Every structure is written in C-alpha cells, then in structure tokens.
Short mmCIF file of C-alpha atoms in Angstrom, two decimals:
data_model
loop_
_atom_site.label_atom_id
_atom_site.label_comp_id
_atom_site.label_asym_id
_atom_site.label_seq_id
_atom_site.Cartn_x
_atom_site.Cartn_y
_atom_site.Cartn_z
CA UNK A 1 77.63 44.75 20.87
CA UNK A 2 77.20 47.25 23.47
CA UNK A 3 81.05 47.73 24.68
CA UNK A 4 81.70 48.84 21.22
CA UNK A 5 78.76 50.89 21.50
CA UNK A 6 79.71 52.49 24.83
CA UNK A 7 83.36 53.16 23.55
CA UNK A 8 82.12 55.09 20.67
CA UNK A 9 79.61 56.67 22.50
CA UNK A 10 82.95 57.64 24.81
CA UNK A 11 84.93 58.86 21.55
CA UNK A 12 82.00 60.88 20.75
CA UNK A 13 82.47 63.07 24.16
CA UNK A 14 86.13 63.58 23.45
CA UNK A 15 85.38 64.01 19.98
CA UNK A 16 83.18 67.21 21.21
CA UNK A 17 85.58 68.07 23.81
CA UNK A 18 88.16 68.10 20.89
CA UNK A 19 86.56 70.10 18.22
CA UNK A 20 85.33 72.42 20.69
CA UNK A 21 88.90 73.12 22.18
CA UNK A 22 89.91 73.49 18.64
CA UNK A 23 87.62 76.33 18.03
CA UNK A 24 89.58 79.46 18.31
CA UNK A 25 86.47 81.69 18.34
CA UNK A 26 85.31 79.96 21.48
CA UNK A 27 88.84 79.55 22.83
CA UNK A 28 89.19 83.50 22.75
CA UNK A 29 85.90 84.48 24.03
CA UNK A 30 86.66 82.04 26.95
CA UNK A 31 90.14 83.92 27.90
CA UNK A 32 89.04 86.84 27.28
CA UNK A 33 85.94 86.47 29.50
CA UNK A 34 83.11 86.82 27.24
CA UNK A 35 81.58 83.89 29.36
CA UNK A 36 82.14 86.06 32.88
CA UNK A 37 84.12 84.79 35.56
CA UNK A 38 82.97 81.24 34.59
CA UNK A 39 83.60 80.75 31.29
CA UNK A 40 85.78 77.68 31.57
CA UNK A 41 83.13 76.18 33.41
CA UNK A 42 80.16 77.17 30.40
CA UNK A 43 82.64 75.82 27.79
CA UNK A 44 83.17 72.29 29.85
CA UNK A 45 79.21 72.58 30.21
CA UNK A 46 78.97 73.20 26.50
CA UNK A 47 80.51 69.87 25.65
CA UNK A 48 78.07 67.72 27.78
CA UNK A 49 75.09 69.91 25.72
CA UNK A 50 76.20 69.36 22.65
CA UNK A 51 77.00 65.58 22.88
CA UNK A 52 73.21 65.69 24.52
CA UNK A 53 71.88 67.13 21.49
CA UNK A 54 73.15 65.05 19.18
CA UNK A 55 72.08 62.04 21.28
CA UNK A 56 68.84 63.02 21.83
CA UNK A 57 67.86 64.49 18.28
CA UNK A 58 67.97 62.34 14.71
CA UNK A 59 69.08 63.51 11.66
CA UNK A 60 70.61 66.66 12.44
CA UNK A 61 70.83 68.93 9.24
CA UNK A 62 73.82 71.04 9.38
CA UNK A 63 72.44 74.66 10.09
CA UNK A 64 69.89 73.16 12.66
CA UNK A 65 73.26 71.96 14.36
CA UNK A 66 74.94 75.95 13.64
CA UNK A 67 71.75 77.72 14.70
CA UNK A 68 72.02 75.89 17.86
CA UNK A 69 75.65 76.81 18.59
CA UNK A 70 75.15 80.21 17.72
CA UNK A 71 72.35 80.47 20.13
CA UNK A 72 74.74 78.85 22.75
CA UNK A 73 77.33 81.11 22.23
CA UNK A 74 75.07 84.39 21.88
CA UNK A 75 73.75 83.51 24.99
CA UNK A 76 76.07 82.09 27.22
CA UNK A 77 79.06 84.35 25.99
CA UNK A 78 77.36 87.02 24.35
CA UNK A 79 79.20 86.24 21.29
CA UNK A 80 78.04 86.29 17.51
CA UNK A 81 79.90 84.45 15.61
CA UNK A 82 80.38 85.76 11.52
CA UNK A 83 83.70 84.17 10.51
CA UNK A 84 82.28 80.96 9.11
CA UNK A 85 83.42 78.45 11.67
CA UNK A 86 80.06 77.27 12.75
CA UNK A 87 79.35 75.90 9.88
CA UNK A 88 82.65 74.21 9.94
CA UNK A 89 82.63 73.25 13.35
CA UNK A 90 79.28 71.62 12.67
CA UNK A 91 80.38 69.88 10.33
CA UNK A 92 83.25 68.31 11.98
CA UNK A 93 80.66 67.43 15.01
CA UNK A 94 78.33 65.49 12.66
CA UNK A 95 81.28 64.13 10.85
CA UNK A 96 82.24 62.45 14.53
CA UNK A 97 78.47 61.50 15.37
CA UNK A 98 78.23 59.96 11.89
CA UNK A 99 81.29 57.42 12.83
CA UNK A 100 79.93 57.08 16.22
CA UNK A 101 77.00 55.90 15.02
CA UNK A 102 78.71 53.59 12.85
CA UNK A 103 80.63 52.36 15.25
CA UNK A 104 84.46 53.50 13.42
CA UNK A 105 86.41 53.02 16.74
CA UNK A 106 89.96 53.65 14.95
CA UNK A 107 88.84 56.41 12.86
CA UNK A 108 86.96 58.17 15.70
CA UNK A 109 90.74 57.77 17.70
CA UNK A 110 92.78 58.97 14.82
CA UNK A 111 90.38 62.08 13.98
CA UNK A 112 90.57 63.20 17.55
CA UNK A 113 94.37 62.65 17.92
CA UNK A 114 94.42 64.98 14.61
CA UNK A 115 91.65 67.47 16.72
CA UNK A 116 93.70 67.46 19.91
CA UNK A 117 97.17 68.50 17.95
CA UNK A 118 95.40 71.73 16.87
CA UNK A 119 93.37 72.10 19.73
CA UNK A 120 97.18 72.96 21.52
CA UNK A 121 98.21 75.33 18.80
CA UNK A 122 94.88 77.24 19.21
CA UNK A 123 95.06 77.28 23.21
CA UNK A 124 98.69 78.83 22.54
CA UNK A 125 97.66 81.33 19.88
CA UNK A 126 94.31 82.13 22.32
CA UNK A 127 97.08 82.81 24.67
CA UNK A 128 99.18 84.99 23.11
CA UNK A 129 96.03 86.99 22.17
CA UNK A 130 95.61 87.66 25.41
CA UNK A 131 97.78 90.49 26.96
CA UNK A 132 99.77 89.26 29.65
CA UNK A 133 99.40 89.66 32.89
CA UNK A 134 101.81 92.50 34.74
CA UNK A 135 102.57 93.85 31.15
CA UNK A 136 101.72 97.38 31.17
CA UNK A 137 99.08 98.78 28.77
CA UNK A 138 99.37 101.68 26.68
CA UNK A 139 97.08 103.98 29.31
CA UNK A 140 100.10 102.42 31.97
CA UNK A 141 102.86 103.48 29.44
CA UNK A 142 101.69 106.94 28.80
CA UNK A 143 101.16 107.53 32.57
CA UNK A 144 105.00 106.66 33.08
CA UNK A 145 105.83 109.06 30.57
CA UNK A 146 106.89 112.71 31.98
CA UNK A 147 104.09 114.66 31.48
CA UNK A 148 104.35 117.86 28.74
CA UNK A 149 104.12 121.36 29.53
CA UNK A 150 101.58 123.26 27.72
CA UNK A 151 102.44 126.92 27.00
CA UNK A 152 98.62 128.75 27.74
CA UNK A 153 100.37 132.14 27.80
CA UNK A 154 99.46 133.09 24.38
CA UNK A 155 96.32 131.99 22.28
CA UNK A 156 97.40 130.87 19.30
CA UNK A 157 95.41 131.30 15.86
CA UNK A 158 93.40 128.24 15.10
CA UNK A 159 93.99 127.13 11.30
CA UNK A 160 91.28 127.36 8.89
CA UNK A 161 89.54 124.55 7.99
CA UNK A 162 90.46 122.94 4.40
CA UNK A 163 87.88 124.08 1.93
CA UNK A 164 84.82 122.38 1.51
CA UNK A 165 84.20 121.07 -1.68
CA UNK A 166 80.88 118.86 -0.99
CA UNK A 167 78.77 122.02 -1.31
CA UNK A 168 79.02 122.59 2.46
CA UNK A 169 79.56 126.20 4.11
CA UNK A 170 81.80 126.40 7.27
CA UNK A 171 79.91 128.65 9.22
CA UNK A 172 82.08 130.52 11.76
CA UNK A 173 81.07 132.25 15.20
CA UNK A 174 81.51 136.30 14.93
CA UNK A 175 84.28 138.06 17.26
CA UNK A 176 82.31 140.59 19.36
#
C-alpha cells in the first residue's frame, strides 16, 4: 500500500500549494512585496514548511496550525493577518491532511481542482490590486498638471476659527 500512500502524500503538496495560492491575503502581500524582493520564492518555500509540519507533527488542533501561519507570515512578510482567513485556511489544510491520511485519492483530486479554480480568480484580483506598471500615480498626475500661481501681493485675513463649544479657549497671538 505504499503507491497509494506516496500519491496522497503527492496530493497533499498540491493540496498546500493550492490553498495557499488561494489565499488572497498572502497572494497580495506577495505582489505587493511584503516578502522583499523574494517573496515568490518565501511563498514557494512556505508550501514545503507547511506540508513539513503537518508531516512531522500529530494531531494538529486548529489554532496550533493558525498560530503557526501567523508566525510565518509576521515574520517572513511582516504581515498580521486580522481578517479571519487563518482560521479558514487552516482549516482547509487539515481538511486535506485528514484525507491524505485516509488515503481519499479522488476526493483529494476533486478538492484541489475546486482550490486551483479560485486560486486563478484570486491571482487576477491580486493583480488588479496592484497598480500597473507605467500607469502614472497621482504624485505623477499632479506634477503634469500646470502649476498655479499664487497671488503673495496682499495678505489676506485668516478666518476665525468656528467656535468652540467643548469648553476650549482659542487663544490667539497679540499684533505688536
């Protein structure tokens, strides 16, 4: 029984390589560079260390499995995540390892087919995040702009402040 082993086992790494591709928090912080100039290369590194920590650790509990890809992320990325998809992203890894383990060939293949489908929508919406390149920003767009003439001839009266009603005093500088 150990080629059906060995294919799950393979599932498994696409599995991870799925889900994680799917995950638009990581997706963004890797185009936008969270990771530094190699964050492609941490987030290819991140699947072999989390399929290694499943392997080499029994009976995950869900946040042990969070806390550990937050501390991944924080520190390779420098990137907290607080929109609730480590927990669900944890839960779809354990999900996988679960029919790994139990050796669910077909539904290991038809789960990542499903993964892979949104793991292209996110890449494209991850991209269009992502200003692109040669498009001007808006520092670029006011710099094209003709610059405006101020009229310093004659100082102008500044207007009074609205009135306080906090129990604050404005307190202005005399005119000497």
């Amino acid at each position: 029984m150990a080629a059906p082993r060995e294919e799950t086992r393979g599932l498994f790494s696409q599995g991870v390589r799925a889900v994680l591709g799917s995950w638009a928090a990581l997706q963004i912080a890797v185009e936008h560079g969270f990771g530094g100039a190699h964050g492609r290369a941490k987030a290819e590194w991140l699947v072999g260390v989390v399929e290694q920590y499943f392997h080499s650790n029994a009976a995950l509990e869900p946040d042990e499995v969070e806390d550990f890809l937050a501390e991944v992320l924080n520190n390779e990325f420098d990137t907290i995540i607080e929109d609730g998809s480590l927990a669900e992203v944890s839960q779809q890894l354990q999900l996988l390892f679960a029919r790994c383990q139990r050796g669910e060939g077909p539904a290991l293949t038809e789960a990542i087919a499903r993964l892979v489908q949104r793991q292209q929508e996110v890449g494209r919406a991850a991209a269009q995040a992502r200003p692109a390149e040669g498009s001007s920003s808006e520092e670029e767009e006011e710099e094209e702009k003709p610059e405006e003439v101020m009229d310093c001839s004659s100082p102008r009266p500044l207007p009074d402040p609205p009135p306080a009603d906090d129990g604050w005093t404005v307190v202005r500088k005399k005119k000497k």
